[in-house]
PDB file of C-alpha atoms in Angstrom:
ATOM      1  CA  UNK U  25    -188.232  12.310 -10.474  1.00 42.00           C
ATOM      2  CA  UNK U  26    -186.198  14.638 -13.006  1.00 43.00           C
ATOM      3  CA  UNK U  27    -187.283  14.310 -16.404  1.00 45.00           C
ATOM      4  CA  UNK U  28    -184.818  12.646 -18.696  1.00 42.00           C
ATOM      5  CA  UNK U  29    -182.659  14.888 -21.063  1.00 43.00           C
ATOM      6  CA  UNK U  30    -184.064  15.211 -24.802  1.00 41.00           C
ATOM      7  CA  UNK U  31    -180.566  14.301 -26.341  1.00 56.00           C
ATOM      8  CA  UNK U  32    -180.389  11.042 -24.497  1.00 75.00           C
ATOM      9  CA  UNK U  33    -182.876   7.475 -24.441  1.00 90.00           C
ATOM     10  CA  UNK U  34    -184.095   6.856 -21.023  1.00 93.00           C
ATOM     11  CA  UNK U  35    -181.689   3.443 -21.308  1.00 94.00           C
ATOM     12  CA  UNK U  36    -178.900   5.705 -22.200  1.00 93.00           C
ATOM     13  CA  UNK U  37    -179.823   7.735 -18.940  1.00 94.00           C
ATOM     14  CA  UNK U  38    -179.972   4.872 -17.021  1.00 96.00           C
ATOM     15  CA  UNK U  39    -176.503   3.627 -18.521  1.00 95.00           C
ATOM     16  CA  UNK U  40    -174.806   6.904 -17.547  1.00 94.00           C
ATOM     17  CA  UNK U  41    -176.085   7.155 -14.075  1.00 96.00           C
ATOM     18  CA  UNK U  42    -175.127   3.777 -13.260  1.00 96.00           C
ATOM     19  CA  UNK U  43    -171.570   3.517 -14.580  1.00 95.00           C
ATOM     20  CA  UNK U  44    -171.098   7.151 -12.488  1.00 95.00           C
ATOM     21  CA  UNK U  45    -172.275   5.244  -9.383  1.00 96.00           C
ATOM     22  CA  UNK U  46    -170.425   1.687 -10.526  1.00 94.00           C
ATOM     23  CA  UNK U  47    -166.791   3.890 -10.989  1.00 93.00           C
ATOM     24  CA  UNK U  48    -167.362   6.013  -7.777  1.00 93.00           C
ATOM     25  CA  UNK U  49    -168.733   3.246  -4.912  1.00 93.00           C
ATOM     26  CA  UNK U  50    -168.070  -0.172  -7.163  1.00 90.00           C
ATOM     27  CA  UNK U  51    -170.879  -2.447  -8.571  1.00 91.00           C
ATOM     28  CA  UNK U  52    -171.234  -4.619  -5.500  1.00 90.00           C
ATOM     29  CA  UNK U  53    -171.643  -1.448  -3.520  1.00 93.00           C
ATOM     30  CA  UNK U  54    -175.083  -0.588  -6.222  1.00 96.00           C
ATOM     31  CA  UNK U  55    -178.322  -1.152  -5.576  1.00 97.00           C
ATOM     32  CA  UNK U  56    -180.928  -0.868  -8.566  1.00 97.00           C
ATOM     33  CA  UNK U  57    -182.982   1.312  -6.886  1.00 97.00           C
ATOM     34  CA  UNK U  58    -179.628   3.607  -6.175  1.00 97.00           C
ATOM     35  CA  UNK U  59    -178.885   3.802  -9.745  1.00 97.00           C
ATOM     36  CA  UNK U  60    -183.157   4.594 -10.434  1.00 97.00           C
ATOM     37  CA  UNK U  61    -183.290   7.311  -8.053  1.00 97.00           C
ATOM     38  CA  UNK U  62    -180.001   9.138  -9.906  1.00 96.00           C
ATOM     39  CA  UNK U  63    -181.452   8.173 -13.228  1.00 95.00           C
ATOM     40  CA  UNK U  64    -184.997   9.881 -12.068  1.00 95.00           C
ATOM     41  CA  UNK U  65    -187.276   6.524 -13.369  1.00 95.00           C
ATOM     42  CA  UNK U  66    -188.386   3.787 -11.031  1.00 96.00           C
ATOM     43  CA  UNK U  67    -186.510   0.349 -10.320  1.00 96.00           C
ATOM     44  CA  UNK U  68    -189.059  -1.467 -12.751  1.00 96.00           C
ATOM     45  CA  UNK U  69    -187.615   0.669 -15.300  1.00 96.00           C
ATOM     46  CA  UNK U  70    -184.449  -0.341 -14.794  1.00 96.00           C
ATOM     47  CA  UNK U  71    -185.311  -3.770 -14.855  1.00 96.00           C
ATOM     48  CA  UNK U  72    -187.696  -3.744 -17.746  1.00 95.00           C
ATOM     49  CA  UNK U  73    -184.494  -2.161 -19.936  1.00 95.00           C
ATOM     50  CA  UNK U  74    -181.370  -4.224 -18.446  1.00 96.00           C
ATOM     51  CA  UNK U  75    -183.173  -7.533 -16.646  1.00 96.00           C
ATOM     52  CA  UNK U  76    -181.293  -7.287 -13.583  1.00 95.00           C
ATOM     53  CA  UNK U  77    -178.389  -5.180 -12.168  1.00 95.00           C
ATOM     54  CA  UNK U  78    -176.115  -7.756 -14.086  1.00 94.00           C
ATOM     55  CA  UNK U  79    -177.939  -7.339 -17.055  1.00 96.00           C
ATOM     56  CA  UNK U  80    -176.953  -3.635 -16.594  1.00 96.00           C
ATOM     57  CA  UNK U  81    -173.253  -4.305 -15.996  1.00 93.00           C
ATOM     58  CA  UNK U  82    -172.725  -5.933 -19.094  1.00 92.00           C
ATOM     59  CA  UNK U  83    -174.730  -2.425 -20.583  1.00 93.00           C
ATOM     60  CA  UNK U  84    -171.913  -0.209 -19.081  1.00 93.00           C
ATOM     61  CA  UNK U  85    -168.906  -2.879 -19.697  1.00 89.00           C
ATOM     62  CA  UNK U  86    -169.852  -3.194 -23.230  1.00 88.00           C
ATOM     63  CA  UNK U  87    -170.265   0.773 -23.669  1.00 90.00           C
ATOM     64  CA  UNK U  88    -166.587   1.016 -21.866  1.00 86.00           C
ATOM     65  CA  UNK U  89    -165.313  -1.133 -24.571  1.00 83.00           C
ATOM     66  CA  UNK U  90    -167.318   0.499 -27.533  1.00 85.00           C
ATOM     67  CA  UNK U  91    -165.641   4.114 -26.239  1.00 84.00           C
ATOM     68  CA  UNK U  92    -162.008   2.168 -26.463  1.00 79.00           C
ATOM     69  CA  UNK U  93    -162.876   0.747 -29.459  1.00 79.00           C
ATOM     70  CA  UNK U  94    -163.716   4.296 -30.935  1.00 80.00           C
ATOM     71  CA  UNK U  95    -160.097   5.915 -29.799  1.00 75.00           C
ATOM     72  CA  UNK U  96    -158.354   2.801 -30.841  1.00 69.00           C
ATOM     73  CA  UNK U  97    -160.113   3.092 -34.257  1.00 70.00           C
ATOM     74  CA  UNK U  98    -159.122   6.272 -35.207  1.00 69.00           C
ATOM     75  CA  UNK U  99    -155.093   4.838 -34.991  1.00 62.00           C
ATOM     76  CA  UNK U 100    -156.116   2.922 -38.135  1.00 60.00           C
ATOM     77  CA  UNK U 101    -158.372   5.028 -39.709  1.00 61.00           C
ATOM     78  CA  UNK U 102    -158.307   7.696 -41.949  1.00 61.00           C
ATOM     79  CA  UNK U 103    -155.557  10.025 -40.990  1.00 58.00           C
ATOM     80  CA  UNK U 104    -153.666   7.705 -38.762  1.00 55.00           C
ATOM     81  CA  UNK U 105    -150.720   8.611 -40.199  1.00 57.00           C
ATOM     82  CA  UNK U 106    -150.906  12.179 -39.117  1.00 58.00           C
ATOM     83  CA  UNK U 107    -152.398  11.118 -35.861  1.00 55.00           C
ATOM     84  CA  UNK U 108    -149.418   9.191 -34.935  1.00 56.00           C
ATOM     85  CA  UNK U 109    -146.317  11.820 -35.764  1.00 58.00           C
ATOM     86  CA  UNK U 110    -144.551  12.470 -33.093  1.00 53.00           C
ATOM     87  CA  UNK U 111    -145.209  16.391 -34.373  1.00 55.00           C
ATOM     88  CA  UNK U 112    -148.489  16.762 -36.114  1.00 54.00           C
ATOM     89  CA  UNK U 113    -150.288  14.452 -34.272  1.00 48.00           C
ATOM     90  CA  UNK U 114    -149.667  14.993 -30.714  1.00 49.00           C
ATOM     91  CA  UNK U 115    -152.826  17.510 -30.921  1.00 53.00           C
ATOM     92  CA  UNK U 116    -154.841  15.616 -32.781  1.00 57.00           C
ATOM     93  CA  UNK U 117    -154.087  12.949 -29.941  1.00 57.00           C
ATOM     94  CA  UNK U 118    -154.862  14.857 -27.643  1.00 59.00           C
ATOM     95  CA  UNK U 119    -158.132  16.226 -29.103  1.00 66.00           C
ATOM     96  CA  UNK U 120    -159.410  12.427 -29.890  1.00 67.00           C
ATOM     97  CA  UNK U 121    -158.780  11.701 -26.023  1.00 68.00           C
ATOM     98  CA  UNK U 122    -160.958  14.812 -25.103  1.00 67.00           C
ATOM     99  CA  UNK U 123    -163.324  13.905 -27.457  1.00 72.00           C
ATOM    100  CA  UNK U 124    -163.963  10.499 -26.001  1.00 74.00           C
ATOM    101  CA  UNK U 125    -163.341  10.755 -22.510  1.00 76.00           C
ATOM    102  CA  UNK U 126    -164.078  14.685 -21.173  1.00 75.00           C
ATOM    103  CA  UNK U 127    -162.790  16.069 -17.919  1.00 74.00           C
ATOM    104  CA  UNK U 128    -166.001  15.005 -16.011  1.00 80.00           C
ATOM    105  CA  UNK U 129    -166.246  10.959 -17.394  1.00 85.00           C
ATOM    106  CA  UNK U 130    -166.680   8.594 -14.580  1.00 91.00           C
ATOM    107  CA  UNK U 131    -165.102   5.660 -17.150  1.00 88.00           C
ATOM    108  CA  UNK U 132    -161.870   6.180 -16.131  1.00 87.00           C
ATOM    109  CA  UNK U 133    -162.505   5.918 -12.203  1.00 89.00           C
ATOM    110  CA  UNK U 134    -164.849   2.631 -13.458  1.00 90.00           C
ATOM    111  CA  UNK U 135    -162.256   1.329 -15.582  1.00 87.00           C
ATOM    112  CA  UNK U 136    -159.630   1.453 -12.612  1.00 89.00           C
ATOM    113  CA  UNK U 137    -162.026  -0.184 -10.071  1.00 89.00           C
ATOM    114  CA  UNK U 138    -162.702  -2.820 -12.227  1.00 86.00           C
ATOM    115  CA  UNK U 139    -159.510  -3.555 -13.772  1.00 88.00           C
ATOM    116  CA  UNK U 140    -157.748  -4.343 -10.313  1.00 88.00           C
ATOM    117  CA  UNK U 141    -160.360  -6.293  -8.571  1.00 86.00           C
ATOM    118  CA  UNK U 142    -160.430  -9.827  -8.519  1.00 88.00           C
ATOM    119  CA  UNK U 143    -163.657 -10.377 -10.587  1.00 85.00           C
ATOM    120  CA  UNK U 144    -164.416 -12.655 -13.362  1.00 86.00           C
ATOM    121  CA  UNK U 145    -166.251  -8.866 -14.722  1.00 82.00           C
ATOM    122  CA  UNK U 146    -162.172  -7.279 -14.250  1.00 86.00           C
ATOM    123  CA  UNK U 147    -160.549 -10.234 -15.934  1.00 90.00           C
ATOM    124  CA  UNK U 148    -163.551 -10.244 -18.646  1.00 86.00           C
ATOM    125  CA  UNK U 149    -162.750  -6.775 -19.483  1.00 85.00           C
ATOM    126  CA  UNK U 150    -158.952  -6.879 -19.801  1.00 90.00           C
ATOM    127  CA  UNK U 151    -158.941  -9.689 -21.980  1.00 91.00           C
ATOM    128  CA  UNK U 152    -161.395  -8.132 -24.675  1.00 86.00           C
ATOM    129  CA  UNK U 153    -159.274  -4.807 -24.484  1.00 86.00           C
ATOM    130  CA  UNK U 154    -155.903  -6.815 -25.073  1.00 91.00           C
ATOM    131  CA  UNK U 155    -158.313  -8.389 -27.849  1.00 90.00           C
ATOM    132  CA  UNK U 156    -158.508  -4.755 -29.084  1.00 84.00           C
ATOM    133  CA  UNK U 157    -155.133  -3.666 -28.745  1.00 86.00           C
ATOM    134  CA  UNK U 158    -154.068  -6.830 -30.808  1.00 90.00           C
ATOM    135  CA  UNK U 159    -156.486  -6.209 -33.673  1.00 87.00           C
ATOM    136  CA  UNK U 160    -155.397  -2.532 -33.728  1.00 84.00           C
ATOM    137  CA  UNK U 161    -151.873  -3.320 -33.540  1.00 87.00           C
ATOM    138  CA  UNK U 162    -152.351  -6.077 -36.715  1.00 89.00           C
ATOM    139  CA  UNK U 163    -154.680  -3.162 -38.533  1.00 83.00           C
ATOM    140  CA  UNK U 164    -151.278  -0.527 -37.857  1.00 81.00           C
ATOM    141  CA  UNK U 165    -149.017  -3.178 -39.345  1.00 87.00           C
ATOM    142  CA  UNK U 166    -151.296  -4.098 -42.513  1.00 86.00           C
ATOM    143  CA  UNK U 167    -151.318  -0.162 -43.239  1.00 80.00           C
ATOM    144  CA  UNK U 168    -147.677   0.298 -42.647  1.00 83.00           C
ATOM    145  CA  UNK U 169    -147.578   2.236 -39.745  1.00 78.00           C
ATOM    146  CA  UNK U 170    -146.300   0.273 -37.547  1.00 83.00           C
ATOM    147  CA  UNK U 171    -144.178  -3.265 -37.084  1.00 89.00           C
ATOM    148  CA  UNK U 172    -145.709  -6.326 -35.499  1.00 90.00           C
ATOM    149  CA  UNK U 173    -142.578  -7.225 -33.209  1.00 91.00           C
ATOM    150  CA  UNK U 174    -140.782 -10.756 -33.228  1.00 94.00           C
ATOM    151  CA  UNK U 175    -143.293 -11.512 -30.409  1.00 96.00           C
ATOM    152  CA  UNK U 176    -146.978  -9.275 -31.433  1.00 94.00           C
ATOM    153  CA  UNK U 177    -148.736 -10.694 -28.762  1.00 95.00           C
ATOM    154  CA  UNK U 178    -146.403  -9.375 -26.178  1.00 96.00           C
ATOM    155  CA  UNK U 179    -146.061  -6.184 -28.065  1.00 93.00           C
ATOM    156  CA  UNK U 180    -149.884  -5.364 -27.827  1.00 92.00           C
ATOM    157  CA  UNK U 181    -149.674  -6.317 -24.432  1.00 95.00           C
ATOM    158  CA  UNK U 182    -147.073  -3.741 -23.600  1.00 92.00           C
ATOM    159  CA  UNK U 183    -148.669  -1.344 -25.649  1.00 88.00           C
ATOM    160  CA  UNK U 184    -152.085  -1.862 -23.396  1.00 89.00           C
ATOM    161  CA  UNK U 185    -150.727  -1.954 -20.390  1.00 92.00           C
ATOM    162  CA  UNK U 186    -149.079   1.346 -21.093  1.00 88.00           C
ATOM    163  CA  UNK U 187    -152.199   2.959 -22.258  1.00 85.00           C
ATOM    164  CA  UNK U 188    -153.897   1.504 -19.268  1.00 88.00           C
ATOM    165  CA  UNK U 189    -151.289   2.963 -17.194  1.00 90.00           C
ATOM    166  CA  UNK U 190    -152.878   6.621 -17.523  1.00 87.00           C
ATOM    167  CA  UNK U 191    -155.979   5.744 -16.413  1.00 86.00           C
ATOM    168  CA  UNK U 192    -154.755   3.146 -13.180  1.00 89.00           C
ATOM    169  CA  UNK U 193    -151.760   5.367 -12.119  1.00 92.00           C
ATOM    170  CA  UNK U 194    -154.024   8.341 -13.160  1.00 91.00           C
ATOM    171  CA  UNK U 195    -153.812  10.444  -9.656  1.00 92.00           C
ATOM    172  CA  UNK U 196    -150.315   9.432  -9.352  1.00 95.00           C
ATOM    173  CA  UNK U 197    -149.200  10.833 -12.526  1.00 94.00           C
ATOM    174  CA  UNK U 198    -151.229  13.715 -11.552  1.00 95.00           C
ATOM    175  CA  UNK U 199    -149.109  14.586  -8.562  1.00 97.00           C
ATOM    176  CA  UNK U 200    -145.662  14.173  -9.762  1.00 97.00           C
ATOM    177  CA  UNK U 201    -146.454  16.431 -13.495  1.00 95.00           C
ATOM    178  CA  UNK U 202    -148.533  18.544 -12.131  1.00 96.00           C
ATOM    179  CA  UNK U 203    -151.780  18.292 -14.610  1.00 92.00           C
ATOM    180  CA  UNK U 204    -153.998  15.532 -14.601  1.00 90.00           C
ATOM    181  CA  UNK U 205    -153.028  13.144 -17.666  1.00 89.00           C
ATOM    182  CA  UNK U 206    -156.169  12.651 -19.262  1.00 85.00           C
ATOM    183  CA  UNK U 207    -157.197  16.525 -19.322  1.00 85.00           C
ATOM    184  CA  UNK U 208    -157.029  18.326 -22.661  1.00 80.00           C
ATOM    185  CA  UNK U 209    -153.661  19.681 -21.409  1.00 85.00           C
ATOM    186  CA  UNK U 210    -152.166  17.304 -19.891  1.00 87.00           C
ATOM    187  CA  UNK U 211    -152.560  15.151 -22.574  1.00 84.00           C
ATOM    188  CA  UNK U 212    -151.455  17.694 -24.397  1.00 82.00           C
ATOM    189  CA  UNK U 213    -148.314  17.087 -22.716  1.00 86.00           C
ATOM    190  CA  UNK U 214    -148.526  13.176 -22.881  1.00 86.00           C
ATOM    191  CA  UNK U 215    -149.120  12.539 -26.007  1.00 81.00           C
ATOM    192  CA  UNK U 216    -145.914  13.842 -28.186  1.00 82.00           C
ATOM    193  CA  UNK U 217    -143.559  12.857 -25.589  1.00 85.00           C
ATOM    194  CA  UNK U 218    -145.365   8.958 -25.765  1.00 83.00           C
ATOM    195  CA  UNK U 219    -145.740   9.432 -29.822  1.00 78.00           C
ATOM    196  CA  UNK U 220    -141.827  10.132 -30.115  1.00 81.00           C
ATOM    197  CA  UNK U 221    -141.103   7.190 -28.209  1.00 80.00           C
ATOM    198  CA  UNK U 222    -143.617   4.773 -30.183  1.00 77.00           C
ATOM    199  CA  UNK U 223    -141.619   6.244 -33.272  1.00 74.00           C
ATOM    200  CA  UNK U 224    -137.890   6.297 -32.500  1.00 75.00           C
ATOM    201  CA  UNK U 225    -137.091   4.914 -29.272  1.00 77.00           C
ATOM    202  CA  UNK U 226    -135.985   6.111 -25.923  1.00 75.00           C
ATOM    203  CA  UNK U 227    -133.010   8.212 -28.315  1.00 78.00           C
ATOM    204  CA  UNK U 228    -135.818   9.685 -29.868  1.00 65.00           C
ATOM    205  CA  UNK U 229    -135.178  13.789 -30.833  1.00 70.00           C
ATOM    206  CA  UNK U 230    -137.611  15.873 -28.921  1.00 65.00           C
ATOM    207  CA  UNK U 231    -140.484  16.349 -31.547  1.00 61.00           C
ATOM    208  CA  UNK U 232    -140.922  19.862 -32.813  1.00 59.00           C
ATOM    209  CA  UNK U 233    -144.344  21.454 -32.505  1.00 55.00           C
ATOM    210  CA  UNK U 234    -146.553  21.888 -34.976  1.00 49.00           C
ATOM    211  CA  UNK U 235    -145.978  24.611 -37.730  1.00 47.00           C
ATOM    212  CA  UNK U 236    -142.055  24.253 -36.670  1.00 45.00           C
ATOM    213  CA  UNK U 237    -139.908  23.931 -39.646  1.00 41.00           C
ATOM    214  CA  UNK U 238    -136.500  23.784 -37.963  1.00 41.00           C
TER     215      UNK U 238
END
């Protein structure tokens, strides 16, 4: 057995490992002892932290949310204003996305699986993220930074199930621009093109970059 890195709890370990093997083979496919031989501890471990593999689900479904939660919170935080210009804060966009979710996460590939099967787990998990979308949404609109719609719910649903399209149509995306969507770059790309729309409409003016007084 490896020993378990000094910057991470041996439940945080055993988190990890498992939603890597949950977004790569699904959970069905998991055994415990699969996910205690990647997290280098023995199946009583895992069961002693978690209960049971199901115990452990709920671990890594509520840590997907809680890394949502954190992007989505920075749209109404501090700065929100500059993180959703079409111009300044197509970086800073980009940057938050890297910062949550780097080029090597599993969550997206777990977020996917789940998301389209037919599981009371997939249908679990998109209902507390349109939950978040709607609170963040409400939060934009008390701050002035965005309009609630004639119909909110519908609008945070569109607005999730656009977000949610990078992630499920993530390898598509990839093929037809070239750059995978939620890399540095390509989001990069993404994000002032998607922040120009969210702020004018489809007639939207190209935004200028940063630093570009014209």
């Amino acid at each position: 057995m490896r020993s378990i890195p000094d910057d991470r709890t041996t439940r945080a370990v055993i988190r990890d490992e498992a939603l890597r093997l949950f977004a790569a083979h699904g959970p069905e496919a998991v055994t415990v002892r699969q996910i205690a031989s990647a997290a280098g501890v023995s199946p009583g471990l895992v069961v002693h932290h978690f209960g049971s593999k199901e115990g452990l689900r709920q671990e890594v479904d509520q840590y997907v949310l809680a890394v949502f939660e954190a992007m989505l919170g920075e749209l109404t935080g501090d700065g929100a204003a500059e993180l959703l210009d079409p111009g300044a804060g197509a970086s800073s966009l980009s940057e938050a996305f890297a910062r949550h979710l780097p080029d090597d996460s599993p969550l997206p590939g777990y977020l996917r699986r789940l998301l389209l099967s037919d599981t009371d787990a997939g249908r679990l998990l998109f209902r507390r993220l349109y939950d978040l979308s709607r609170a963040t949404l409400d939060g934009l609109a008390a701050a002035g930074l965005a309009a609630p719609g004639a119909d909110p719910a519908v609008r945070a649903a569109l607005l999730l199930a656009n977000d949610l399209a990078l992630f499920l149509l993530r390898d598509r995306l990839a093929e037809v621009l070239g750059r995978d969507p939620l890399s540095a770059e390509g989001m990069a790309r993404w994000a002032p093109e998607m922040l120009s729309i969210y702020a004018g409409g489809l007639n939207a003016a190209p935004p200028h970059p940063r630093g570009d007084a014209s």
